């Protein structure tokens, strides 16, 4: 109950806004198997950027989700190291194009989950505190976190979004428009079986897919490199809920190899604790 209240409090100050009808750009097949996302449809999606001396610009490194006006949830493997300097990151919010002319948001604090070692060992989540709360608008709005007892199944409507590669060997070309793909959740036990098969049972004595993971995607549909940290959202009782954070996978959207995500509900208590103790 308390957590429900908290999740609701998160959204105060950023009321639900109707997305504007998106301008239709030339269709592109992207994320893997997706297409251009309409402006304002996924207002929590952000790009985590790092400075490139080569390009003399802030460049996209990972996706992320606004979960509170002042907090972004991303993947821990997107952060250089535990004590990364917050000033080496910027957040872009509110635009489906990666390199528009909007001001980037500064980060004042980076919190990597204490249990994180490698993505495939779990706890692949990190929080970034924005120096100033984002101005919520039709295109900038936090997403609701999964509740602790939420059960998503393959019958739920779920989507992955990001600016990552279109295939194992293909980058998203300019103008770098956000991509969306409708994916099916794959039950953990089946996902484990698929990954055990794919790794020829080399890991039969240990679990590959942890309880703190959720799997989603199918042949030709799913996240790829550069989508990491970004959202897997599912429609729960009419509202979009953050269910996963893009974490890892064998290849990208290969047959019988779903994408692996950090299961957000596992980390909700940790997220709430961090946000409370930092505010
Ligand atoms: N870890 C990758 C990244 O940094 C991509 C994760 C999604 N991957 C996948 N291969 N299914 O963007």
PDB file of C-alpha atoms and ligand atoms in Angstrom:
ATOM      1  CA  UNK A   1       0.000   0.000   0.000  1.00  0.00           C
ATOM      2  CA  UNK A   2       2.751   2.355   1.027  1.00  0.00           C
ATOM      3  CA  UNK A   3       4.636   1.517  -2.128  1.00  0.00           C
ATOM      4  CA  UNK A   4       1.571   2.172  -4.229  1.00  0.00           C
ATOM      5  CA  UNK A   5       1.247   5.546  -2.592  1.00  0.00           C
ATOM      6  CA  UNK A   6       4.870   6.217  -3.284  1.00  0.00           C
ATOM      7  CA  UNK A   7       4.594   5.287  -6.912  1.00  0.00           C
ATOM      8  CA  UNK A   8       1.648   7.634  -7.180  1.00  0.00           C
ATOM      9  CA  UNK A   9       3.538  10.417  -5.424  1.00  0.00           C
ATOM     10  CA  UNK A  10       6.258  10.028  -8.012  1.00  0.00           C
ATOM     11  CA  UNK A  11       3.922  11.298 -10.633  1.00  0.00           C
ATOM     12  CA  UNK A  12       2.663  14.350  -8.803  1.00  0.00           C
ATOM     13  CA  UNK A  13       3.644  17.472 -10.675  1.00  0.00           C
ATOM     14  CA  UNK A  14       3.691  15.633 -13.970  1.00  0.00           C
ATOM     15  CA  UNK A  15       0.133  14.826 -14.885  1.00  0.00           C
ATOM     16  CA  UNK A  16      -0.812  12.466 -17.644  1.00  0.00           C
ATOM     17  CA  UNK A  17      -0.806  14.279 -20.935  1.00  0.00           C
ATOM     18  CA  UNK A  18      -2.258  13.096 -24.211  1.00  0.00           C
ATOM     19  CA  UNK A  19       0.474  12.478 -26.755  1.00  0.00           C
ATOM     20  CA  UNK A  20       0.202  14.733 -29.789  1.00  0.00           C
ATOM     21  CA  UNK A  21      -0.450  13.102 -33.121  1.00  0.00           C
ATOM     22  CA  UNK A  22       3.063  12.291 -34.329  1.00  0.00           C
ATOM     23  CA  UNK A  23       4.337  13.520 -37.641  1.00  0.00           C
ATOM     24  CA  UNK A  24       4.935  10.523 -39.862  1.00  0.00           C
ATOM     25  CA  UNK A  25       8.547  10.236 -41.002  1.00  0.00           C
ATOM     26  CA  UNK A  26       9.839   7.857 -43.584  1.00  0.00           C
ATOM     27  CA  UNK A  27       9.271   4.392 -42.099  1.00  0.00           C
ATOM     28  CA  UNK A  28      12.354   2.638 -40.937  1.00  0.00           C
ATOM     29  CA  UNK A  29      12.765  -0.828 -39.583  1.00  0.00           C
ATOM     30  CA  UNK A  30      14.525  -0.409 -36.292  1.00  0.00           C
ATOM     31  CA  UNK A  31      15.506  -1.377 -32.750  1.00  0.00           C
ATOM     32  CA  UNK A  32      15.279  -4.849 -34.317  1.00  0.00           C
ATOM     33  CA  UNK A  33      12.037  -5.182 -36.244  1.00  0.00           C
ATOM     34  CA  UNK A  34      10.540  -1.928 -34.985  1.00  0.00           C
ATOM     35  CA  UNK A  35       9.583   1.351 -36.549  1.00  0.00           C
ATOM     36  CA  UNK A  36       9.659   5.091 -35.915  1.00  0.00           C
ATOM     37  CA  UNK A  37       8.150   6.048 -32.568  1.00  0.00           C
ATOM     38  CA  UNK A  38       5.640   8.918 -32.610  1.00  0.00           C
ATOM     39  CA  UNK A  39       6.739  12.029 -30.703  1.00  0.00           C
ATOM     40  CA  UNK A  40       5.280  11.999 -27.199  1.00  0.00           C
ATOM     41  CA  UNK A  41       4.240   8.339 -27.142  1.00  0.00           C
ATOM     42  CA  UNK A  42       7.076   7.293 -24.803  1.00  0.00           C
ATOM     43  CA  UNK A  43       7.702  10.550 -22.837  1.00  0.00           C
ATOM     44  CA  UNK A  44       9.883   8.809 -20.211  1.00  0.00           C
ATOM     45  CA  UNK A  45      12.438   7.623 -22.753  1.00  0.00           C
ATOM     46  CA  UNK A  46      15.765   9.419 -22.398  1.00  0.00           C
ATOM     47  CA  UNK A  47      19.196   9.119 -23.965  1.00  0.00           C
ATOM     48  CA  UNK A  48      22.199   8.869 -21.669  1.00  0.00           C
ATOM     49  CA  UNK A  49      25.064  10.701 -23.326  1.00  0.00           C
ATOM     50  CA  UNK A  50      28.803  10.865 -22.774  1.00  0.00           C
ATOM     51  CA  UNK A  51      31.244  13.350 -24.246  1.00  0.00           C
ATOM     52  CA  UNK A  52      33.210  12.207 -27.266  1.00  0.00           C
ATOM     53  CA  UNK A  53      36.432  14.101 -27.961  1.00  0.00           C
ATOM     54  CA  UNK A  54      36.463  12.490 -31.365  1.00  0.00           C
ATOM     55  CA  UNK A  55      33.124  14.024 -32.359  1.00  0.00           C
ATOM     56  CA  UNK A  56      33.507  17.031 -30.028  1.00  0.00           C
ATOM     57  CA  UNK A  57      29.919  16.351 -28.950  1.00  0.00           C
ATOM     58  CA  UNK A  58      27.791  14.525 -26.416  1.00  0.00           C
ATOM     59  CA  UNK A  59      26.956  11.177 -27.985  1.00  0.00           C
ATOM     60  CA  UNK A  60      24.336   8.560 -27.212  1.00  0.00           C
ATOM     61  CA  UNK A  61      25.576   5.698 -25.081  1.00  0.00           C
ATOM     62  CA  UNK A  62      22.460   4.076 -23.626  1.00  0.00           C
ATOM     63  CA  UNK A  63      18.763   4.469 -23.088  1.00  0.00           C
ATOM     64  CA  UNK A  64      17.079   5.258 -19.790  1.00  0.00           C
ATOM     65  CA  UNK A  65      13.679   6.013 -18.279  1.00  0.00           C
ATOM     66  CA  UNK A  66      12.500   8.994 -16.326  1.00  0.00           C
ATOM     67  CA  UNK A  67      10.870   7.465 -13.233  1.00  0.00           C
ATOM     68  CA  UNK A  68      10.521  10.729 -11.289  1.00  0.00           C
ATOM     69  CA  UNK A  69      10.977  14.348 -12.433  1.00  0.00           C
ATOM     70  CA  UNK A  70      14.508  14.242 -11.017  1.00  0.00           C
ATOM     71  CA  UNK A  71      15.541  10.596 -11.500  1.00  0.00           C
ATOM     72  CA  UNK A  72      16.489   8.393 -14.424  1.00  0.00           C
ATOM     73  CA  UNK A  73      16.722   4.612 -14.237  1.00  0.00           C
ATOM     74  CA  UNK A  74      19.251   3.002 -16.574  1.00  0.00           C
ATOM     75  CA  UNK A  75      21.469  -0.086 -16.714  1.00  0.00           C
ATOM     76  CA  UNK A  76      24.503  -0.302 -14.430  1.00  0.00           C
ATOM     77  CA  UNK A  77      26.654  -1.530 -17.328  1.00  0.00           C
ATOM     78  CA  UNK A  78      26.041   1.817 -19.034  1.00  0.00           C
ATOM     79  CA  UNK A  79      28.054   3.554 -16.301  1.00  0.00           C
ATOM     80  CA  UNK A  80      31.878   3.469 -16.569  1.00  0.00           C
ATOM     81  CA  UNK A  81      32.435   2.490 -12.978  1.00  0.00           C
ATOM     82  CA  UNK A  82      30.863   2.689  -9.560  1.00  0.00           C
ATOM     83  CA  UNK A  83      32.392   6.059  -8.693  1.00  0.00           C
ATOM     84  CA  UNK A  84      31.820   7.641 -12.075  1.00  0.00           C
ATOM     85  CA  UNK A  85      31.882  11.430 -12.063  1.00  0.00           C
ATOM     86  CA  UNK A  86      28.276  12.660 -12.632  1.00  0.00           C
ATOM     87  CA  UNK A  87      29.577  15.560 -14.739  1.00  0.00           C
ATOM     88  CA  UNK A  88      30.661  13.070 -17.440  1.00  0.00           C
ATOM     89  CA  UNK A  89      26.995  12.349 -18.273  1.00  0.00           C
ATOM     90  CA  UNK A  90      24.161  14.277 -19.833  1.00  0.00           C
ATOM     91  CA  UNK A  91      20.510  13.334 -20.314  1.00  0.00           C
ATOM     92  CA  UNK A  92      18.431  14.148 -23.348  1.00  0.00           C
ATOM     93  CA  UNK A  93      14.683  14.108 -22.733  1.00  0.00           C
ATOM     94  CA  UNK A  94      11.615  15.038 -24.751  1.00  0.00           C
ATOM     95  CA  UNK A  95      12.701  14.346 -28.308  1.00  0.00           C
ATOM     96  CA  UNK A  96      12.498  11.355 -30.606  1.00  0.00           C
ATOM     97  CA  UNK A  97      15.551  12.620 -32.524  1.00  0.00           C
ATOM     98  CA  UNK A  98      18.908  12.031 -30.879  1.00  0.00           C
ATOM     99  CA  UNK A  99      20.749  15.152 -31.908  1.00  0.00           C
ATOM    100  CA  UNK A 100      18.226  17.963 -31.870  1.00  0.00           C
ATOM    101  CA  UNK A 101      19.019  21.364 -30.454  1.00  0.00           C
ATOM    102  CA  UNK A 102      17.433  20.979 -27.022  1.00  0.00           C
ATOM    103  CA  UNK A 103      19.516  21.580 -23.907  1.00  0.00           C
ATOM    104  CA  UNK A 104      20.892  18.476 -22.295  1.00  0.00           C
ATOM    105  CA  UNK A 105      20.216  17.934 -18.602  1.00  0.00           C
ATOM    106  CA  UNK A 106      23.097  17.695 -16.130  1.00  0.00           C
ATOM    107  CA  UNK A 107      23.471  14.801 -13.718  1.00  0.00           C
ATOM    108  CA  UNK A 108      24.328  15.497 -10.072  1.00  0.00           C
ATOM    109  CA  UNK A 109      24.558  11.963  -8.699  1.00  0.00           C
ATOM    110  CA  UNK A 110      25.190   8.465 -10.038  1.00  0.00           C
ATOM    111  CA  UNK A 111      24.107   5.439  -7.991  1.00  0.00           C
ATOM    112  CA  UNK A 112      25.067   1.999  -9.305  1.00  0.00           C
ATOM    113  CA  UNK A 113      23.321  -0.942  -7.636  1.00  0.00           C
ATOM    114  CA  UNK A 114      25.717  -2.317  -4.987  1.00  0.00           C
ATOM    115  CA  UNK A 115      25.288  -5.930  -6.217  1.00  0.00           C
ATOM    116  CA  UNK A 116      26.208  -5.146  -9.801  1.00  0.00           C
ATOM    117  CA  UNK A 117      29.282  -6.886 -11.224  1.00  0.00           C
ATOM    118  CA  UNK A 118      28.399  -7.895 -14.805  1.00  0.00           C
ATOM    119  CA  UNK A 119      25.084  -7.577 -16.633  1.00  0.00           C
ATOM    120  CA  UNK A 120      24.587 -11.352 -16.793  1.00  0.00           C
ATOM    121  CA  UNK A 121      25.027 -11.655 -13.007  1.00  0.00           C
ATOM    122  CA  UNK A 122      22.016  -9.406 -12.376  1.00  0.00           C
ATOM    123  CA  UNK A 123      21.472  -6.100 -10.548  1.00  0.00           C
ATOM    124  CA  UNK A 124      22.093  -4.284 -13.848  1.00  0.00           C
ATOM    125  CA  UNK A 125      20.412  -1.080 -12.687  1.00  0.00           C
ATOM    126  CA  UNK A 126      21.660   2.398 -11.873  1.00  0.00           C
ATOM    127  CA  UNK A 127      20.007   5.662 -10.895  1.00  0.00           C
ATOM    128  CA  UNK A 128      20.975   9.092 -12.141  1.00  0.00           C
ATOM    129  CA  UNK A 129      19.829  12.159 -10.287  1.00  0.00           C
ATOM    130  CA  UNK A 130      19.248  15.217 -12.428  1.00  0.00           C
ATOM    131  CA  UNK A 131      20.763  18.463 -11.196  1.00  0.00           C
ATOM    132  CA  UNK A 132      17.353  20.103 -11.735  1.00  0.00           C
ATOM    133  CA  UNK A 133      13.992  18.356 -12.030  1.00  0.00           C
ATOM    134  CA  UNK A 134      12.960  17.961 -15.648  1.00  0.00           C
ATOM    135  CA  UNK A 135      10.160  20.229 -16.834  1.00  0.00           C
ATOM    136  CA  UNK A 136       7.300  17.863 -17.381  1.00  0.00           C
ATOM    137  CA  UNK A 137       5.339  18.374 -20.570  1.00  0.00           C
ATOM    138  CA  UNK A 138       3.531  16.339 -23.180  1.00  0.00           C
ATOM    139  CA  UNK A 139       6.904  14.979 -24.311  1.00  0.00           C
ATOM    140  CA  UNK A 140       8.592  14.637 -20.898  1.00  0.00           C
ATOM    141  CA  UNK A 141       6.855  12.580 -18.241  1.00  0.00           C
ATOM    142  CA  UNK A 142       7.923   9.877 -15.774  1.00  0.00           C
ATOM    143  CA  UNK A 143       6.716   6.310 -16.164  1.00  0.00           C
ATOM    144  CA  UNK A 144       5.059   4.357 -13.379  1.00  0.00           C
ATOM    145  CA  UNK A 145       7.205   1.643 -11.805  1.00  0.00           C
ATOM    146  CA  UNK A 146       6.026  -1.944 -11.774  1.00  0.00           C
ATOM    147  CA  UNK A 147       4.240  -2.855  -8.541  1.00  0.00           C
ATOM    148  CA  UNK A 148       5.848  -5.490  -6.310  1.00  0.00           C
ATOM    149  CA  UNK A 149       3.291  -8.165  -7.147  1.00  0.00           C
ATOM    150  CA  UNK A 150       2.821  -7.491 -10.853  1.00  0.00           C
ATOM    151  CA  UNK A 151       2.835 -10.586 -13.057  1.00  0.00           C
ATOM    152  CA  UNK A 152       3.307  -9.946 -16.733  1.00  0.00           C
ATOM    153  CA  UNK A 153       2.696 -12.701 -19.238  1.00  0.00           C
ATOM    154  CA  UNK A 154       2.964 -13.080 -22.975  1.00  0.00           C
ATOM    155  CA  UNK A 155      -0.640 -11.939 -23.219  1.00  0.00           C
ATOM    156  CA  UNK A 156       0.249  -8.434 -21.999  1.00  0.00           C
ATOM    157  CA  UNK A 157       0.963  -5.683 -24.484  1.00  0.00           C
ATOM    158  CA  UNK A 158       4.642  -4.760 -24.070  1.00  0.00           C
ATOM    159  CA  UNK A 159       7.008  -2.526 -26.021  1.00  0.00           C
ATOM    160  CA  UNK A 160      10.722  -1.848 -26.105  1.00  0.00           C
ATOM    161  CA  UNK A 161      12.030   1.497 -27.320  1.00  0.00           C
ATOM    162  CA  UNK A 162      15.478   2.845 -28.082  1.00  0.00           C
ATOM    163  CA  UNK A 163      18.053   4.339 -30.440  1.00  0.00           C
ATOM    164  CA  UNK A 164      20.109   1.155 -30.594  1.00  0.00           C
ATOM    165  CA  UNK A 165      21.216  -0.934 -33.557  1.00  0.00           C
ATOM    166  CA  UNK A 166      18.728  -2.207 -36.118  1.00  0.00           C
ATOM    167  CA  UNK A 167      20.512  -5.529 -36.380  1.00  0.00           C
ATOM    168  CA  UNK A 168      23.645  -7.194 -35.100  1.00  0.00           C
ATOM    169  CA  UNK A 169      25.627  -5.368 -37.805  1.00  0.00           C
ATOM    170  CA  UNK A 170      23.505  -2.297 -38.477  1.00  0.00           C
ATOM    171  CA  UNK A 171      23.490   1.088 -36.820  1.00  0.00           C
ATOM    172  CA  UNK A 172      20.479   3.327 -36.628  1.00  0.00           C
ATOM    173  CA  UNK A 173      21.123   5.837 -39.432  1.00  0.00           C
ATOM    174  CA  UNK A 174      20.505   9.626 -39.295  1.00  0.00           C
ATOM    175  CA  UNK A 175      18.230  11.340 -38.375  1.00  0.00           C
ATOM    176  CA  UNK A 176      18.434   8.912 -35.406  1.00  0.00           C
ATOM    177  CA  UNK A 177      14.737   8.638 -34.736  1.00  0.00           C
ATOM    178  CA  UNK A 178      13.565   6.682 -31.683  1.00  0.00           C
ATOM    179  CA  UNK A 179      12.398   3.171 -32.566  1.00  0.00           C
ATOM    180  CA  UNK A 180       9.635   1.113 -30.963  1.00  0.00           C
ATOM    181  CA  UNK A 181       8.822  -2.568 -31.173  1.00  0.00           C
ATOM    182  CA  UNK A 182       5.969  -4.585 -29.750  1.00  0.00           C
ATOM    183  CA  UNK A 183       7.401  -7.637 -27.956  1.00  0.00           C
ATOM    184  CA  UNK A 184       6.090 -10.666 -26.110  1.00  0.00           C
ATOM    185  CA  UNK A 185       7.273 -11.463 -22.624  1.00  0.00           C
ATOM    186  CA  UNK A 186       8.852 -14.929 -22.403  1.00  0.00           C
ATOM    187  CA  UNK A 187       8.358 -16.759 -19.131  1.00  0.00           C
ATOM    188  CA  UNK A 188      11.570 -17.159 -17.093  1.00  0.00           C
ATOM    189  CA  UNK A 189      11.567 -20.973 -17.169  1.00  0.00           C
ATOM    190  CA  UNK A 190      11.233 -21.034 -20.960  1.00  0.00           C
ATOM    191  CA  UNK A 191      13.832 -18.269 -21.311  1.00  0.00           C
ATOM    192  CA  UNK A 192      16.223 -20.306 -19.155  1.00  0.00           C
ATOM    193  CA  UNK A 193      15.640 -23.356 -21.348  1.00  0.00           C
ATOM    194  CA  UNK A 194      16.263 -21.360 -24.529  1.00  0.00           C
ATOM    195  CA  UNK A 195      19.508 -19.896 -23.168  1.00  0.00           C
ATOM    196  CA  UNK A 196      20.641 -23.305 -21.882  1.00  0.00           C
ATOM    197  CA  UNK A 197      20.017 -24.742 -25.367  1.00  0.00           C
ATOM    198  CA  UNK A 198      21.799 -21.844 -27.023  1.00  0.00           C
ATOM    199  CA  UNK A 199      24.827 -22.311 -24.783  1.00  0.00           C
ATOM    200  CA  UNK A 200      24.768 -26.091 -25.369  1.00  0.00           C
ATOM    201  CA  UNK A 201      24.075 -26.687 -21.681  1.00  0.00           C
ATOM    202  CA  UNK A 202      27.548 -25.525 -20.735  1.00  0.00           C
ATOM    203  CA  UNK A 203      26.011 -23.765 -17.746  1.00  0.00           C
ATOM    204  CA  UNK A 204      23.649 -26.534 -16.736  1.00  0.00           C
ATOM    205  CA  UNK A 205      24.814 -26.293 -13.136  1.00  0.00           C
ATOM    206  CA  UNK A 206      23.949 -22.663 -12.837  1.00  0.00           C
ATOM    207  CA  UNK A 207      21.031 -20.515 -13.777  1.00  0.00           C
ATOM    208  CA  UNK A 208      21.514 -18.148 -16.685  1.00  0.00           C
ATOM    209  CA  UNK A 209      18.203 -16.312 -16.302  1.00  0.00           C
ATOM    210  CA  UNK A 210      17.760 -15.077 -12.752  1.00  0.00           C
ATOM    211  CA  UNK A 211      14.517 -14.373 -10.914  1.00  0.00           C
ATOM    212  CA  UNK A 212      15.570 -10.729 -11.071  1.00  0.00           C
ATOM    213  CA  UNK A 213      15.415 -10.881 -14.888  1.00  0.00           C
ATOM    214  CA  UNK A 214      12.513 -10.735 -17.274  1.00  0.00           C
ATOM    215  CA  UNK A 215      12.814 -11.880 -20.899  1.00  0.00           C
ATOM    216  CA  UNK A 216      11.031 -10.521 -23.943  1.00  0.00           C
ATOM    217  CA  UNK A 217      11.348 -10.544 -27.696  1.00  0.00           C
ATOM    218  CA  UNK A 218      11.334 -13.051 -30.518  1.00  0.00           C
ATOM    219  CA  UNK A 219      13.003 -13.668 -33.835  1.00  0.00           C
ATOM    220  CA  UNK A 220      13.380 -10.320 -35.545  1.00  0.00           C
ATOM    221  CA  UNK A 221      11.872  -8.305 -32.669  1.00  0.00           C
ATOM    222  CA  UNK A 222      13.801  -6.974 -29.714  1.00  0.00           C
ATOM    223  CA  UNK A 223      16.546  -4.770 -28.337  1.00  0.00           C
ATOM    224  CA  UNK A 224      20.107  -4.543 -29.656  1.00  0.00           C
ATOM    225  CA  UNK A 225      23.315  -2.682 -28.786  1.00  0.00           C
ATOM    226  CA  UNK A 226      22.669   0.893 -27.736  1.00  0.00           C
ATOM    227  CA  UNK A 227      19.193   0.076 -26.396  1.00  0.00           C
ATOM    228  CA  UNK A 228      20.626  -0.940 -23.025  1.00  0.00           C
ATOM    229  CA  UNK A 229      19.273   0.892 -20.027  1.00  0.00           C
ATOM    230  CA  UNK A 230      16.088   1.687 -21.917  1.00  0.00           C
ATOM    231  CA  UNK A 231      12.541   0.656 -21.023  1.00  0.00           C
ATOM    232  CA  UNK A 232      10.423  -2.429 -21.486  1.00  0.00           C
ATOM    233  CA  UNK A 233       6.935  -1.143 -20.712  1.00  0.00           C
ATOM    234  CA  UNK A 234       3.687  -3.089 -20.506  1.00  0.00           C
ATOM    235  CA  UNK A 235       0.127  -1.839 -20.419  1.00  0.00           C
ATOM    236  CA  UNK A 236      -1.297  -2.720 -17.022  1.00  0.00           C
ATOM    237  CA  UNK A 237      -4.927  -1.838 -16.368  1.00  0.00           C
ATOM    238  CA  UNK A 238      -4.720   0.838 -19.020  1.00  0.00           C
ATOM    239  CA  UNK A 239      -1.472   2.493 -17.997  1.00  0.00           C
ATOM    240  CA  UNK A 240       2.098   2.008 -19.126  1.00  0.00           C
ATOM    241  CA  UNK A 241       4.254   0.432 -16.465  1.00  0.00           C
ATOM    242  CA  UNK A 242       8.020   0.049 -16.434  1.00  0.00           C
ATOM    243  CA  UNK A 243       8.637  -3.701 -16.266  1.00  0.00           C
ATOM    244  CA  UNK A 244      12.218  -4.101 -17.505  1.00  0.00           C
ATOM    245  CA  UNK A 245      15.507  -2.348 -18.161  1.00  0.00           C
ATOM    246  CA  UNK A 246      17.349  -3.537 -21.304  1.00  0.00           C
ATOM    247  CA  UNK A 247      20.329  -5.517 -20.041  1.00  0.00           C
ATOM    248  CA  UNK A 248      21.833  -8.224 -22.285  1.00  0.00           C
ATOM    249  CA  UNK A 249      21.197 -11.033 -24.739  1.00  0.00           C
ATOM    250  CA  UNK A 250      22.957 -13.372 -27.138  1.00  0.00           C
ATOM    251  CA  UNK A 251      23.092 -11.453 -30.408  1.00  0.00           C
ATOM    252  CA  UNK A 252      20.055  -9.340 -31.202  1.00  0.00           C
ATOM    253  CA  UNK A 253      16.556 -10.732 -31.725  1.00  0.00           C
ATOM    254  CA  UNK A 254      17.830 -14.099 -32.951  1.00  0.00           C
ATOM    255  CA  UNK A 255      15.518 -17.059 -33.236  1.00  0.00           C
ATOM    256  CA  UNK A 256      14.669 -18.559 -29.821  1.00  0.00           C
ATOM    257  CA  UNK A 257      16.897 -16.026 -28.051  1.00  0.00           C
ATOM    258  CA  UNK A 258      14.800 -13.414 -26.216  1.00  0.00           C
ATOM    259  CA  UNK A 259      16.325 -10.201 -24.879  1.00  0.00           C
ATOM    260  CA  UNK A 260      17.135 -10.187 -21.162  1.00  0.00           C
ATOM    261  CA  UNK A 261      16.059  -7.305 -18.945  1.00  0.00           C
ATOM    262  CA  UNK A 262      16.505  -6.352 -15.296  1.00  0.00           C
ATOM    263  CA  UNK A 263      13.125  -7.040 -13.678  1.00  0.00           C
ATOM    264  CA  UNK A 264      12.109  -3.636 -12.332  1.00  0.00           C
ATOM    265  CA  UNK A 265       9.827  -4.970  -9.585  1.00  0.00           C
ATOM    266  CA  UNK A 266      12.828  -6.678  -7.956  1.00  0.00           C
ATOM    267  CA  UNK A 267      14.533  -3.310  -7.612  1.00  0.00           C
ATOM    268  CA  UNK A 268      11.589  -1.119  -6.608  1.00  0.00           C
ATOM    269  CA  UNK A 269      12.428  -1.194  -2.863  1.00  0.00           C
ATOM    270  CA  UNK A 270      16.048  -0.261  -3.597  1.00  0.00           C
ATOM    271  CA  UNK A 271      14.980   2.499  -5.994  1.00  0.00           C
ATOM    272  CA  UNK A 272      12.545   3.979  -3.478  1.00  0.00           C
ATOM    273  CA  UNK A 273      15.117   3.832  -0.723  1.00  0.00           C
ATOM    274  CA  UNK A 274      17.727   5.642  -2.840  1.00  0.00           C
ATOM    275  CA  UNK A 275      15.328   8.347  -3.912  1.00  0.00           C
ATOM    276  CA  UNK A 276      14.055   8.901  -0.350  1.00  0.00           C
ATOM    277  CA  UNK A 277      17.459   9.063   1.209  1.00  0.00           C
ATOM    278  CA  UNK A 278      18.817  11.431  -1.436  1.00  0.00           C
ATOM    279  CA  UNK A 279      15.913  13.882  -1.397  1.00  0.00           C
TER     280      UNK A 279
HETATM  281  N1  LIG B   1      24.066  -4.543 -23.655  1.00  0.00           N
HETATM  282  C1  LIG B   1      23.750  -3.895 -24.878  1.00  0.00           C
HETATM  283  C2  LIG B   1      23.881  -2.385 -24.783  1.00  0.00           C
HETATM  284  O1  LIG B   1      24.773  -1.923 -24.118  1.00  0.00           O
HETATM  285  C3  LIG B   1      22.501  -4.330 -25.509  1.00  0.00           C
HETATM  286  C4  LIG B   1      21.575  -5.136 -24.711  1.00  0.00           C
HETATM  287  C5  LIG B   1      20.427  -5.655 -25.491  1.00  0.00           C
HETATM  288  N2  LIG B   1      20.851  -6.675 -26.179  1.00  0.00           N
HETATM  289  C6  LIG B   1      20.692  -7.713 -26.830  1.00  0.00           C
HETATM  290  N3  LIG B   1      21.712  -8.113 -27.420  1.00  0.00           N
HETATM  291  N4  LIG B   1      19.584  -8.358 -26.861  1.00  0.00           N
HETATM  292  O2  LIG B   1      23.195  -1.609 -25.436  1.00  0.00           O
END
